[in-house]
């Protein structure tokens, strides 16, 4: 297990997936964990309203996700933060398939109740369309 | 200023833009009709507006991928003008709004957006959501259970269909199903046709039929000003949201000017004033729209559908439109602001709530925003006007040192002056300003006053630690009041 991709949104569920990834990568010096966060339209609306403009919103997101990156680096594993804009599922699938990952990890259950209702099919969709093995962490 | 005919902005994403444009056109129709009804005009006025604004802004806007048209925020501001003076005055106000917005663009006023606090913006969208919702309640008055059932069905389809498929816009399916049901079951419910005429013709150039005199200007100017402010506010907010969603930059002054040109054109073609739409722009970006082509396609397809399908559109039951509007209001409301209510500072919550309350009471978003800004300024002044003064008795009781910390200006001096004991029997006081800043003549005056009062009592005053700016201020205006006393 050298190259892992973890989908994150800064939630507890995503953190569980991240911890699992750190666990799997072990103390391997060559292991790399890519952390991916996708900003969708609704997130843009809420963040711009609360932070004023796009630049500040981007800065706040990076700051929030920095914690996760530090969590990985504290274990002596290399980490990259990837922030993309678009449809979360499609963007994640595209990114996963255009790079060689040994494993893709996603947390089950996202942020709110509405998503929880839909999310069963989201993880199913990811498992179906991502070429690499996908682990759904509970 | 960026080039309007940038090849990349027009043809960089043809497939995505055309598909997204069609989706947006379908979603625009019910909204344009519903907003016309809110404003109190025929459905065609809103449809012409959405057509003309979407097409014009495609060429002159500063934010490719953003969708503009007839909006609820603007419609709500027009109600009184239409009721008291009629459509022609609304068209004239629309042209005037456009002229004011072009001026705002030319004079680069977009940067002043930063003076509007975020809690006011949150209050703005929440108030807008509440007003759109309450504007639908009139359609339920004296209605039978059929109305409630059809609205319920519309909402059920809108929210549940995406769980099965996202290929078609669920709003459109909801409208088709409910319209078909109403026609075949012959419910006899009120339809779009009952709310006004829907002429299946292209808009024509007409000069608003109003007397061109000062009295007319007096009538339309206050409305045009409110429309200008609200239109730019929502457009620039939407532009920032699209900036973020697409991770690209936009030209806010060009967008202000573009909104103006679009409104001038729209007024002359029989449409009501409009602005950018948050919801539609998010739909556009989600559907793959990024370039200028998406807005052009949305406008053209909308007009085409109205001309071809006009006789079906008039049969859409009001229940279906009310359902769509309830969905729009739920989507507009910033629900995350409720979740963070207990975390953000109480003064921010107060500003947000006051903004919402004023808008709901006055039905005028511009007054609400103004109240919010004023209240925020007051809170800020109150917060920053807290000046800390600590003191220490030294030299065996002969000298007292006052340590002053904070901002000294007109709002803080009154309280500041109460912190000194002028009648204390000491030889000398030292005022330490290392952690203070003097901002205006009130501050300089207060300092002079303190010095004068101590000296009257025979106490010598030493000032220490004034920073350069404060010293310059004292040199310029200090000493005047003291001199006048003697």
Coordinates of C-alpha atoms in Angstrom, one line a residue:
Chain A
X1 CA 0.0 0.0 0.0
X2 CA 2.0 3.0 -1.3
X3 CA -0.5 5.5 -2.6
X4 CA -3.8 6.1 -0.9
X5 CA -6.6 8.6 -1.6
X6 CA -8.9 9.7 1.2
X7 CA -12.1 11.7 0.5
X8 CA -12.6 14.3 3.2
X9 CA -15.0 17.0 4.2
X10 CA -13.6 17.7 7.6
X11 CA -16.3 15.6 9.3
X12 CA -15.9 12.9 12.0
X13 CA -16.9 10.3 9.4
X14 CA -14.1 11.4 7.1
X15 CA -11.7 11.5 10.0
X16 CA -12.4 7.8 10.6
X17 CA -11.5 7.0 7.0
X18 CA -8.3 9.1 7.4
X19 CA -7.3 7.2 10.6
X20 CA -7.9 3.9 8.8
X21 CA -5.7 5.1 6.0
X22 CA -2.9 6.1 8.4
X23 CA -3.3 2.7 10.0
X24 CA -3.0 0.9 6.6
X25 CA -0.1 3.0 5.4
X26 CA 1.7 2.1 8.6
X27 CA 5.2 3.4 9.1
X28 CA 6.1 3.0 5.4
X29 CA 8.4 5.8 4.5
X30 CA 7.3 5.7 0.8
X31 CA 3.6 5.8 1.5
X32 CA 1.7 8.9 0.4
X33 CA -1.8 9.8 1.5
X34 CA -3.7 12.2 -0.8
X35 CA -6.5 14.0 1.0
X36 CA -9.2 15.2 -1.3
X37 CA -11.9 17.8 -0.6
X38 CA -14.5 18.8 -3.2
X39 CA -16.3 22.1 -3.0
X40 CA -19.8 21.9 -4.5
X41 CA -22.3 24.7 -5.3
X42 CA -24.2 24.5 -2.0
X43 CA -20.9 24.7 -0.1
X44 CA -19.8 27.7 -2.1
X45 CA -23.1 29.5 -1.3
X46 CA -22.8 28.8 2.4
X47 CA -19.1 29.6 2.6
X48 CA -19.2 32.8 0.6
X49 CA -22.1 34.0 2.7
X50 CA -20.2 33.4 5.9
X51 CA -16.7 34.4 4.9
X52 CA -17.4 37.2 2.5
X53 CA -15.6 36.2 -0.7
X54 CA -14.1 33.3 -2.5
X55 CA -10.5 33.9 -1.4
X56 CA -11.3 34.0 2.3
X57 CA -13.5 30.9 1.9
X58 CA -10.6 29.1 0.2
X59 CA -8.3 30.2 3.0
X60 CA -10.6 29.0 5.7
X61 CA -11.1 25.6 4.0
X62 CA -7.3 25.1 3.7
X63 CA -6.9 26.0 7.3
X64 CA -9.6 23.6 8.4
X65 CA -8.1 20.7 6.4
X66 CA -4.6 21.5 7.5
X67 CA -5.4 19.6 10.7
X68 CA -6.0 16.4 8.8
X69 CA -2.7 16.9 6.9
X70 CA -0.8 17.4 10.1
X71 CA -2.5 14.3 11.6
X72 CA -1.0 12.3 8.7
X73 CA 2.4 14.0 8.8
X74 CA 2.7 13.4 12.6
X75 CA 2.9 9.7 11.8
X76 CA 5.8 10.3 9.4
X77 CA 3.7 9.7 6.3
X78 CA 3.7 12.1 3.3
X79 CA 0.4 13.9 2.7
X80 CA -1.0 16.1 -0.1
X81 CA -4.1 18.2 0.1
X82 CA -6.1 18.4 -3.0
X83 CA -9.1 20.9 -3.2
X84 CA -11.3 20.7 -6.3
X85 CA -14.5 22.4 -7.2
X86 CA -17.5 20.6 -8.8
X87 CA -19.8 17.7 -8.2
X88 CA -18.2 15.8 -5.2
X89 CA -18.8 12.2 -6.6
X90 CA -17.9 12.9 -10.2
X91 CA -14.8 14.9 -9.3
X92 CA -13.6 12.2 -6.8
X93 CA -14.2 9.4 -9.4
X94 CA -12.4 11.4 -12.1
X95 CA -9.4 12.1 -9.9
X96 CA -9.2 8.6 -8.6
X97 CA -9.3 7.1 -12.1
X98 CA -6.8 9.5 -13.6
X99 CA -4.2 8.7 -10.9
X100 CA -2.8 5.4 -9.8
X101 CA -4.1 4.7 -6.3
X102 CA -3.6 1.5 -4.5
X103 CA -6.7 2.2 -2.4
X104 CA -9.4 4.8 -2.1
X105 CA -11.0 5.4 1.3
X106 CA -14.3 7.1 2.0
X107 CA -16.1 7.6 5.3
X108 CA -19.7 6.3 5.3
X109 CA -22.3 9.0 6.2
X110 CA -21.5 12.6 5.3
X111 CA -22.6 15.8 6.9
X112 CA -26.3 16.2 7.2
X113 CA -29.5 14.2 7.4
X114 CA -30.5 14.8 3.8
X115 CA -27.1 13.5 2.6
X116 CA -27.4 10.6 5.0
X117 CA -30.6 9.6 3.2
X118 CA -28.9 9.7 -0.2
X119 CA -25.5 8.5 0.9
X120 CA -26.1 4.8 0.7
X121 CA -26.2 5.2 -3.1
X122 CA -23.2 7.5 -3.1
X123 CA -20.7 5.0 -1.6
X124 CA -22.2 2.5 -4.0
X125 CA -21.6 4.8 -6.9
X126 CA -18.0 5.4 -5.9
X127 CA -17.3 1.6 -5.4
X128 CA -18.9 1.0 -8.8
X129 CA -17.1 3.6 -10.8
X130 CA -13.6 3.9 -9.2
X131 CA -11.2 1.5 -10.8
X132 CA -9.0 1.1 -7.7
X133 CA -10.2 -0.9 -4.7
X134 CA -12.6 1.3 -2.5
X135 CA -12.9 1.0 1.2
X136 CA -16.0 2.4 2.9
X137 CA -15.1 3.1 6.5
X138 CA -17.8 2.9 9.1
Chain B
X1 CA -11.5 45.2 -18.1
X2 CA -11.7 41.8 -19.6
X3 CA -12.5 41.2 -23.3
X4 CA -16.2 40.6 -23.9
X5 CA -15.6 38.4 -26.9
X6 CA -13.1 36.1 -25.4
X7 CA -13.2 32.9 -27.4
X8 CA -12.6 30.8 -24.4
X9 CA -15.5 32.4 -22.4
X10 CA -17.9 31.7 -25.3
X11 CA -16.7 28.5 -26.8
X12 CA -14.5 26.9 -24.1
X13 CA -17.3 24.6 -22.9
X14 CA -20.0 24.4 -25.6
X15 CA -21.5 21.1 -24.7
X16 CA -21.7 21.8 -20.9
X17 CA -23.0 25.3 -21.5
X18 CA -25.7 24.3 -23.9
X19 CA -27.0 21.5 -21.7
X20 CA -26.9 23.6 -18.6
X21 CA -28.6 26.5 -20.4
X22 CA -31.5 24.3 -21.3
X23 CA -31.9 23.0 -17.8
X24 CA -31.8 26.6 -16.5
X25 CA -34.3 27.8 -19.1
X26 CA -36.8 25.1 -17.8
X27 CA -36.2 26.1 -14.2
X28 CA -36.5 29.8 -15.1
X29 CA -40.0 29.7 -16.6
X30 CA -42.0 28.9 -13.4
X31 CA -39.9 31.3 -11.4
X32 CA -40.3 34.2 -13.9
X33 CA -44.1 33.6 -13.9
X34 CA -44.3 33.4 -10.1
X35 CA -42.2 36.5 -9.6
X36 CA -44.4 38.4 -12.1
X37 CA -47.4 37.5 -9.9
X38 CA -45.6 38.7 -6.8
X39 CA -44.9 42.0 -8.5
X40 CA -48.5 42.2 -9.6
X41 CA -47.9 42.2 -13.4
X42 CA -48.8 39.9 -16.2
X43 CA -46.6 36.7 -16.5
X44 CA -45.1 38.0 -19.8
X45 CA -43.4 40.9 -17.9
X46 CA -41.3 38.5 -15.9
X47 CA -40.8 36.2 -18.9
X48 CA -39.6 39.0 -21.1
X49 CA -37.3 40.2 -18.3
X50 CA -35.7 36.8 -17.8
X51 CA -35.2 36.4 -21.6
X52 CA -33.8 39.9 -22.2
X53 CA -31.6 40.0 -19.0
X54 CA -30.2 36.5 -19.6
X55 CA -29.4 37.3 -23.3
X56 CA -27.9 40.8 -22.7
X57 CA -25.8 39.7 -19.6
X58 CA -24.3 36.9 -21.7
X59 CA -22.6 39.6 -23.7
X60 CA -21.9 42.3 -21.2
X61 CA -21.7 40.6 -17.8
X62 CA -18.5 40.3 -15.8
X63 CA -19.1 36.8 -14.4
X64 CA -19.4 34.1 -17.1
X65 CA -21.6 31.2 -16.0
X66 CA -23.8 33.3 -13.8
X67 CA -27.5 33.4 -14.5
X68 CA -29.6 36.6 -14.2
X69 CA -33.3 37.2 -14.8
X70 CA -36.4 38.3 -13.0
X71 CA -35.9 37.7 -9.3
X72 CA -38.0 37.5 -6.1
X73 CA -35.8 40.1 -4.3
X74 CA -36.6 42.7 -7.1
X75 CA -40.2 41.7 -7.6
X76 CA -40.9 42.3 -3.9
X77 CA -39.7 45.9 -4.2
X78 CA -42.0 46.6 -7.1
X79 CA -45.4 45.6 -5.6
X80 CA -46.4 49.1 -4.3
X81 CA -45.2 50.9 -7.4
X82 CA -47.2 48.6 -9.6
X83 CA -50.3 48.8 -7.4
X84 CA -50.3 52.6 -7.2
X85 CA -49.0 53.7 -10.6
X86 CA -49.1 50.7 -12.9
X87 CA -46.9 48.9 -15.3
X88 CA -45.6 51.8 -17.3
X89 CA -44.0 53.4 -14.2
X90 CA -42.4 50.0 -13.4
X91 CA -40.8 49.9 -16.9
X92 CA -39.5 53.5 -16.4
X93 CA -38.2 52.6 -13.0
X94 CA -36.5 49.6 -14.6
X95 CA -34.7 51.8 -17.1
X96 CA -33.6 54.2 -14.3
X97 CA -32.4 51.3 -12.2
X98 CA -30.2 50.3 -15.2
X99 CA -28.8 53.8 -15.5
X100 CA -27.9 53.9 -11.8
X101 CA -26.3 50.5 -12.0
X102 CA -24.2 51.5 -15.0
X103 CA -23.0 54.5 -13.0
X104 CA -22.2 52.2 -10.1
X105 CA -20.1 50.1 -12.5
X106 CA -18.4 53.1 -14.1
X107 CA -17.5 54.6 -10.7
X108 CA -16.3 51.2 -9.4
X109 CA -18.6 51.1 -6.4
X110 CA -18.3 47.3 -6.1
X111 CA -15.5 47.6 -3.6
X112 CA -17.9 49.2 -1.1
X113 CA -19.6 45.9 -0.8
X114 CA -17.1 45.1 2.0
X115 CA -18.9 47.7 4.1
X116 CA -21.8 45.4 4.3
X117 CA -21.2 43.0 7.2
X118 CA -21.6 39.2 6.6
X119 CA -24.4 39.0 9.2
X120 CA -26.4 41.5 7.2
X121 CA -25.9 39.4 4.0
X122 CA -27.1 36.3 5.8
X123 CA -30.1 38.3 7.1
X124 CA -30.7 39.5 3.5
X125 CA -31.0 36.0 2.1
X126 CA -33.0 34.7 5.0
X127 CA -35.4 37.6 4.8
X128 CA -35.7 37.0 1.1
X129 CA -36.5 33.4 1.7
X130 CA -39.2 34.3 4.2
X131 CA -40.8 36.9 1.9
X132 CA -40.9 34.5 -1.0
X133 CA -42.6 31.9 1.2
X134 CA -45.1 34.3 2.7
X135 CA -45.9 35.7 -0.8
X136 CA -47.3 32.3 -1.6
X137 CA -49.7 32.1 1.3
X138 CA -52.2 34.3 -0.6
X139 CA -52.7 31.4 -3.0
X140 CA -54.0 29.2 -0.2
X141 CA -56.7 31.6 1.0
X142 CA -60.2 30.1 0.5
X143 CA -58.8 27.1 -1.3
X144 CA -60.0 23.5 -1.0
X145 CA -57.9 20.5 0.0
X146 CA -57.1 20.0 -3.7
X147 CA -54.8 23.0 -3.6
X148 CA -52.9 21.6 -0.6
X149 CA -52.7 18.1 -2.1
X150 CA -51.3 19.5 -5.4
X151 CA -48.7 21.7 -3.6
X152 CA -47.8 18.6 -1.5
X153 CA -47.4 16.5 -4.6
X154 CA -45.3 19.1 -6.3
X155 CA -42.9 19.3 -3.3
X156 CA -42.8 15.5 -3.0
X157 CA -41.8 15.1 -6.6
X158 CA -39.2 17.9 -6.4
X159 CA -37.5 16.5 -3.4
X160 CA -37.9 12.7 -3.9
X161 CA -37.2 12.4 -7.6
X162 CA -33.5 13.2 -7.4
X163 CA -33.1 10.2 -5.2
X164 CA -34.0 8.0 -8.2
X165 CA -32.6 10.0 -11.1
X166 CA -30.8 13.3 -11.5
X167 CA -30.9 13.2 -15.3
X168 CA -34.0 15.5 -15.6
X169 CA -34.7 18.5 -13.4
X170 CA -37.2 17.4 -10.8
X171 CA -38.9 20.8 -10.8
X172 CA -39.9 20.4 -14.4
X173 CA -41.2 16.8 -13.9
X174 CA -43.2 18.1 -10.9
X175 CA -44.8 20.8 -13.0
X176 CA -45.6 18.5 -15.9
X177 CA -47.2 15.8 -13.6
X178 CA -49.3 18.3 -11.6
X179 CA -50.4 20.2 -14.8
X180 CA -51.3 17.0 -16.5
X181 CA -53.2 15.8 -13.4
X182 CA -55.1 19.1 -13.1
X183 CA -56.1 19.1 -16.9
X184 CA -57.2 15.4 -17.1
X185 CA -59.0 15.3 -13.7
X186 CA -60.6 18.7 -14.5
X187 CA -60.0 19.9 -10.9
X188 CA -61.0 23.5 -11.8
X189 CA -58.1 24.9 -9.8
X190 CA -56.7 28.4 -10.6
X191 CA -54.0 28.4 -13.3
X192 CA -51.4 30.8 -14.6
X193 CA -53.9 31.9 -17.2
X194 CA -56.2 33.3 -14.5
X195 CA -53.4 35.5 -13.2
X196 CA -52.9 37.5 -16.3
X197 CA -52.4 37.4 -20.1
X198 CA -49.6 35.4 -21.7
X199 CA -49.0 36.7 -25.2
X200 CA -46.9 34.4 -27.4
X201 CA -45.0 37.0 -29.1
X202 CA -41.4 38.3 -29.0
X203 CA -40.9 41.4 -26.9
X204 CA -40.9 44.7 -28.8
X205 CA -39.0 48.0 -28.3
X206 CA -41.3 50.5 -26.6
X207 CA -40.6 53.7 -24.8
X208 CA -42.4 53.6 -21.4
X209 CA -45.7 55.5 -21.7
X210 CA -45.2 58.1 -18.9
X211 CA -45.1 61.9 -18.7
X212 CA -41.4 62.9 -18.8
X213 CA -41.4 65.3 -15.9
X214 CA -40.0 65.9 -12.4
X215 CA -43.1 64.4 -10.8
X216 CA -42.5 61.1 -12.6
X217 CA -38.9 61.1 -11.4
X218 CA -40.1 61.8 -7.9
X219 CA -42.3 58.7 -8.1
X220 CA -39.9 56.3 -9.6
X221 CA -36.5 57.4 -8.1
X222 CA -37.0 55.9 -4.6
X223 CA -38.0 52.6 -6.2
X224 CA -35.1 52.7 -8.7
X225 CA -32.6 53.4 -5.9
X226 CA -33.9 50.4 -3.8
X227 CA -33.8 48.2 -6.9
X228 CA -30.3 49.4 -7.8
X229 CA -29.0 48.5 -4.3
X230 CA -30.7 45.2 -3.9
X231 CA -29.9 44.2 -7.6
X232 CA -26.2 44.9 -7.2
X233 CA -26.1 43.3 -3.8
X234 CA -27.6 40.0 -4.9
X235 CA -25.6 40.1 -8.2
X236 CA -22.3 40.7 -6.6
X237 CA -23.0 38.1 -3.9
X238 CA -24.0 35.6 -6.6
X239 CA -20.8 36.5 -8.6
X240 CA -18.7 35.7 -5.5
X241 CA -20.5 32.4 -5.1
X242 CA -19.9 31.5 -8.8
X243 CA -16.3 32.6 -8.4
X244 CA -15.9 30.1 -5.6
X245 CA -17.9 27.3 -7.2
X246 CA -15.9 27.4 -10.4
X247 CA -12.6 28.5 -8.8
X248 CA -12.2 31.4 -11.2
X249 CA -12.2 35.2 -11.0
X250 CA -14.7 37.7 -12.2
X251 CA -14.8 41.5 -12.8
X252 CA -17.3 42.9 -10.3
X253 CA -17.4 46.4 -11.8
X254 CA -18.0 45.0 -15.3
X255 CA -20.8 42.9 -13.8
X256 CA -22.4 46.1 -12.2
X257 CA -22.3 47.8 -15.5
X258 CA -23.6 44.7 -17.3
X259 CA -26.5 44.4 -14.9
X260 CA -27.3 48.1 -15.7
X261 CA -27.2 47.6 -19.5
X262 CA -29.4 44.5 -19.1
X263 CA -32.0 46.4 -17.1
X264 CA -32.1 49.4 -19.4
X265 CA -32.7 47.0 -22.4
X266 CA -35.3 45.1 -20.4
X267 CA -37.2 48.2 -19.5
X268 CA -37.5 49.2 -23.1
X269 CA -38.6 45.7 -24.1
X270 CA -41.4 45.5 -21.6
X271 CA -39.7 43.5 -18.8
X272 CA -39.3 44.2 -15.1
X273 CA -36.0 44.9 -13.4
X274 CA -34.0 41.8 -12.4
X275 CA -30.6 40.7 -11.2
X276 CA -28.4 37.6 -10.7
X277 CA -30.1 34.6 -9.2
X278 CA -28.2 32.5 -6.6
X279 CA -30.3 29.4 -7.0
X280 CA -30.3 29.4 -10.8
X281 CA -26.5 30.1 -11.0
X282 CA -25.8 27.2 -8.7
X283 CA -28.1 25.0 -10.9
X284 CA -26.2 26.2 -13.9
X285 CA -22.8 25.4 -12.5
X286 CA -24.0 22.0 -11.1
X287 CA -25.3 21.1 -14.6
X288 CA -21.9 21.9 -16.2
X289 CA -22.4 25.5 -17.2
X290 CA -19.3 27.7 -17.0
X291 CA -19.2 30.1 -20.0
X292 CA -21.2 33.0 -21.4
X293 CA -23.0 30.6 -23.8
X294 CA -25.0 29.1 -20.9
X295 CA -26.7 32.3 -20.1
X296 CA -27.5 33.0 -23.8
X297 CA -28.9 29.5 -24.3
X298 CA -31.0 29.8 -21.2
X299 CA -32.6 33.1 -22.4
X300 CA -33.2 31.9 -26.0
X301 CA -34.6 28.5 -25.0
X302 CA -36.9 30.2 -22.5
X303 CA -38.4 32.5 -25.2
X304 CA -38.6 29.6 -27.7
X305 CA -40.5 27.5 -25.2
X306 CA -42.9 30.3 -24.3
X307 CA -43.7 30.9 -28.0
X308 CA -44.1 27.2 -28.8
X309 CA -45.7 26.0 -25.6
X310 CA -47.5 29.2 -24.4
X311 CA -51.0 27.6 -24.5
X312 CA -49.8 24.8 -22.2
X313 CA -48.0 27.1 -19.9
X314 CA -51.2 29.0 -19.1
X315 CA -52.7 25.8 -17.9
X316 CA -50.1 25.2 -15.2
X317 CA -52.0 25.3 -11.9
X318 CA -51.0 27.9 -9.3
X319 CA -50.5 25.0 -6.9
X320 CA -47.5 23.8 -8.9
X321 CA -46.0 27.3 -9.0
X322 CA -46.6 27.7 -5.3
X323 CA -44.8 24.4 -4.7
X324 CA -41.9 25.5 -6.8
X325 CA -41.7 28.8 -4.9
X326 CA -41.8 27.1 -1.5
X327 CA -38.8 25.0 -2.8
X328 CA -37.1 28.2 -3.9
X329 CA -37.6 29.7 -0.5
X330 CA -36.3 26.6 1.3
X331 CA -33.2 26.6 -1.0
X332 CA -32.6 30.4 -0.5
X333 CA -32.7 30.3 3.3
X334 CA -29.2 29.9 4.8
X335 CA -29.9 27.0 7.1
X336 CA -26.3 26.8 8.3
X337 CA -26.9 30.2 10.0
X338 CA -29.4 28.6 12.3
X339 CA -26.9 25.8 13.2
X340 CA -24.2 28.2 14.1
X341 CA -26.5 30.6 16.0
X342 CA -25.1 29.6 19.3
X343 CA -21.4 29.9 18.2
X344 CA -21.3 33.3 16.5
X345 CA -21.1 36.5 18.6
X346 CA -24.4 37.7 20.0
X347 CA -24.1 41.1 18.3
X348 CA -23.9 39.3 14.9
X349 CA -27.0 37.3 15.7
X350 CA -28.8 40.5 16.7
X351 CA -27.8 42.2 13.4
X352 CA -29.0 39.2 11.4
X353 CA -32.3 38.9 13.2
X354 CA -32.9 42.7 13.0
X355 CA -32.2 42.7 9.3
X356 CA -34.7 39.9 8.8
X357 CA -37.3 41.5 11.1
X358 CA -37.1 44.9 9.4
X359 CA -37.4 43.3 5.9
X360 CA -40.3 41.1 6.9
X361 CA -42.0 44.2 8.4
X362 CA -41.4 46.7 5.7
X363 CA -41.2 44.2 2.7
X364 CA -38.2 46.3 1.6
X365 CA -34.9 44.5 1.4
X366 CA -33.0 47.8 1.0
X367 CA -34.3 49.2 4.3
X368 CA -33.4 45.9 6.0
X369 CA -29.9 46.0 4.7
X370 CA -29.5 49.7 5.7
X371 CA -30.8 48.9 9.3
X372 CA -28.4 46.0 9.5
X373 CA -25.4 48.1 8.4
X374 CA -26.3 50.9 10.9
X375 CA -26.8 48.4 13.8
X376 CA -23.5 46.7 13.0
X377 CA -21.8 50.1 13.0
X378 CA -23.3 50.9 16.4
X379 CA -22.2 47.5 17.8
X380 CA -18.8 48.1 16.4
X381 CA -18.6 51.6 17.9
X382 CA -19.8 50.2 21.3
X383 CA -17.2 47.4 21.2
X384 CA -14.3 49.5 20.2
X385 CA -15.2 52.4 22.6
X386 CA -14.4 50.3 25.7
X387 CA -11.4 52.1 27.0
X388 CA -9.5 50.5 30.0
X389 CA -7.9 52.7 32.5
X390 CA -5.8 51.3 35.4
X391 CA -4.0 53.4 37.9
X392 CA -1.2 53.0 40.4
X393 CA -0.2 55.3 43.3
X394 CA 3.6 55.8 43.5
X395 CA 6.2 58.0 45.1
X396 CA 4.8 57.6 48.6
X397 CA 1.3 58.8 47.5
X398 CA 2.5 62.0 45.7
X399 CA 2.1 60.7 42.1
X400 CA -0.5 58.6 40.3
X401 CA 0.1 56.8 37.0
X402 CA -2.9 56.1 34.8
X403 CA -2.4 53.3 32.2
X404 CA -4.7 53.9 29.3
X405 CA -5.6 51.1 26.9
X406 CA -8.0 51.4 23.9
X407 CA -9.2 53.7 21.1
X408 CA -10.0 57.3 22.0
X409 CA -12.6 58.9 19.7
X410 CA -15.9 60.6 19.8
X411 CA -17.8 57.5 21.0
X412 CA -15.4 56.6 23.8
X413 CA -14.3 59.9 25.4
X414 CA -17.4 60.4 27.6
X415 CA -16.9 57.1 29.4
X416 CA -13.1 57.7 29.4
X417 CA -13.4 61.0 31.3
X418 CA -15.3 59.4 34.2
X419 CA -12.3 57.2 35.0
X420 CA -10.2 59.9 36.5
X421 CA -10.3 61.3 40.0
X422 CA -9.5 65.0 39.5
X423 CA -9.9 65.9 43.2
X424 CA -7.3 63.5 44.6
X425 CA -4.7 65.3 46.7
X426 CA -1.5 64.5 44.8
X427 CA 1.3 66.5 43.2
X428 CA 1.6 64.8 39.9
X429 CA -0.3 62.5 37.5
X430 CA 1.3 60.5 34.6
X431 CA -0.9 59.5 31.7
X432 CA 0.6 56.5 29.9
X433 CA -0.7 56.2 26.3
X434 CA 1.6 53.4 25.2
X435 CA -1.5 51.1 24.5
X436 CA -3.9 53.8 23.3
X437 CA -4.6 55.7 20.1
X438 CA -6.1 59.1 19.6
X439 CA -8.3 59.3 16.6
X440 CA -10.2 62.6 16.3
X441 CA -10.7 66.1 17.8
X442 CA -13.0 64.7 20.5
X443 CA -10.0 62.6 21.8
X444 CA -7.7 65.6 21.6
X445 CA -10.3 67.7 23.4
X446 CA -10.8 65.1 26.1
X447 CA -7.0 65.1 26.7
X448 CA -6.9 68.9 27.0
X449 CA -9.9 68.7 29.4
X450 CA -8.2 66.2 31.6
X451 CA -5.0 68.3 31.7
X452 CA -7.0 71.5 32.5
X453 CA -9.0 69.8 35.3
X454 CA -6.0 68.4 37.0
X455 CA -4.1 71.7 36.8
X456 CA -7.1 73.6 38.2
X457 CA -6.6 71.4 41.2
X458 CA -2.9 72.1 41.3
X459 CA -1.9 68.7 40.0
X460 CA 0.8 68.6 37.3
X461 CA 0.2 66.4 34.3
X462 CA 2.8 64.4 32.3
X463 CA 1.8 62.6 29.1
X464 CA 3.8 59.6 28.1
X465 CA 3.9 57.0 25.3
X466 CA 1.7 58.8 22.7
X467 CA 2.3 57.2 19.3
X468 CA 3.4 59.4 16.3
X469 CA -0.1 59.7 14.8
X470 CA -1.6 60.7 18.1
X471 CA 1.1 63.2 18.8
X472 CA 0.6 64.8 15.4
X473 CA -3.1 65.0 16.1
X474 CA -2.4 66.7 19.5
X475 CA 0.0 69.2 17.9
X476 CA -2.6 70.1 15.3
X477 CA -5.7 70.5 17.3
X478 CA -4.8 70.0 20.9
X479 CA -4.4 73.0 23.2
X480 CA -7.1 74.9 21.6
X481 CA -9.8 74.1 24.2
X482 CA -7.4 74.5 27.0
X483 CA -6.3 77.9 25.7
X484 CA -9.9 79.0 25.5
X485 CA -10.5 78.1 29.1
X486 CA -8.0 80.6 30.4

